[in-house]
Amino acid sequence: MTTITSFEKKVFNYLNDLRESGATNMFGAGAYIVERFDIDKREASRMLSLWMENFNNDGYDHLTVID
């Protein structure tokens, strides 16, 4: 089972909304994460990769949120 933090879940939800908006190709979404969450590019890239690996239109109930 995959675990994520509550912050990562917040980013995942943001990325789902961004995807639905059509504002960007999701491969370019790292810059949006950097701007929205004020994190560095490397961390944004890591989160985007994690989101892509776990993408689910129905939510993230299959993930365990830890903190």
Tab-separated table of C-alpha atoms in Angstrom, residues 8-65:
chain	number	residue	atom	x	y	z
A	8	GLU	CA	0.769	15.448	-0.880
A	9	LYS	CA	-2.946	14.627	-0.937
A	10	LYS	CA	-3.691	18.352	-1.100
A	11	VAL	CA	-1.327	18.639	-4.085
A	12	PHE	CA	-2.955	15.586	-5.716
A	13	ASN	CA	-6.388	17.185	-5.413
A	14	TYR	CA	-5.000	20.415	-6.880
A	15	LEU	CA	-3.497	18.469	-9.796
A	16	ASN	CA	-6.812	16.736	-10.457
A	17	ASP	CA	-8.514	20.134	-10.614
A	18	LEU	CA	-5.747	21.485	-12.848
A	19	ARG	CA	-6.106	18.508	-15.192
A	20	GLU	CA	-9.865	18.975	-15.392
A	21	SER	CA	-9.433	22.684	-16.153
A	22	GLY	CA	-7.293	21.954	-19.209
A	23	ALA	CA	-5.035	24.890	-18.317
A	24	THR	CA	-1.875	22.916	-19.071
A	25	ASN	CA	-0.514	19.639	-20.314
A	26	MET	CA	0.128	17.724	-17.098
A	27	PHE	CA	3.774	17.157	-18.013
A	28	GLY	CA	4.143	20.926	-17.507
A	29	ALA	CA	2.269	21.015	-14.204
A	30	GLY	CA	5.411	21.208	-12.067
A	31	ALA	CA	5.596	24.970	-12.546
A	32	TYR	CA	2.003	25.285	-11.326
A	33	ILE	CA	2.838	23.289	-8.192
A	34	VAL	CA	5.876	25.484	-7.494
A	35	GLU	CA	3.806	28.641	-7.798
A	36	ARG	CA	0.727	27.423	-5.918
A	37	PHE	CA	2.479	25.708	-3.012
A	38	ASP	CA	5.727	27.714	-2.851
A	39	ILE	CA	7.978	24.656	-3.018
A	40	ASP	CA	11.132	24.109	-5.036
A	41	LYS	CA	11.152	22.662	-8.539
A	42	ARG	CA	12.704	19.366	-7.486
A	43	GLU	CA	10.024	18.690	-4.855
A	44	ALA	CA	7.292	19.722	-7.290
A	45	SER	CA	8.680	17.271	-9.831
A	46	ARG	CA	8.698	14.497	-7.237
A	47	MET	CA	5.074	15.208	-6.318
A	48	LEU	CA	3.999	15.357	-9.957
A	49	SER	CA	5.636	11.975	-10.594
A	50	LEU	CA	3.942	10.520	-7.519
A	51	TRP	CA	0.595	11.889	-8.694
A	52	MET	CA	1.093	10.415	-12.177
A	53	GLU	CA	1.924	7.016	-10.683
A	54	ASN	CA	-1.222	7.089	-8.533
A	55	PHE	CA	-3.645	9.060	-10.695
A	56	ASN	CA	-7.258	8.088	-10.133
A	57	ASN	CA	-10.321	10.021	-11.283
A	58	ASP	CA	-12.248	8.599	-8.344
A	59	GLY	CA	-9.955	9.939	-5.630
A	60	TYR	CA	-7.189	8.500	-3.534
A	61	ASP	CA	-8.930	6.157	-1.142
A	62	HIS	CA	-6.431	3.493	-2.219
A	63	LEU	CA	-3.641	5.520	-0.571
A	64	THR	CA	-2.905	5.786	3.129
A	65	VAL	CA	-2.466	9.364	4.366
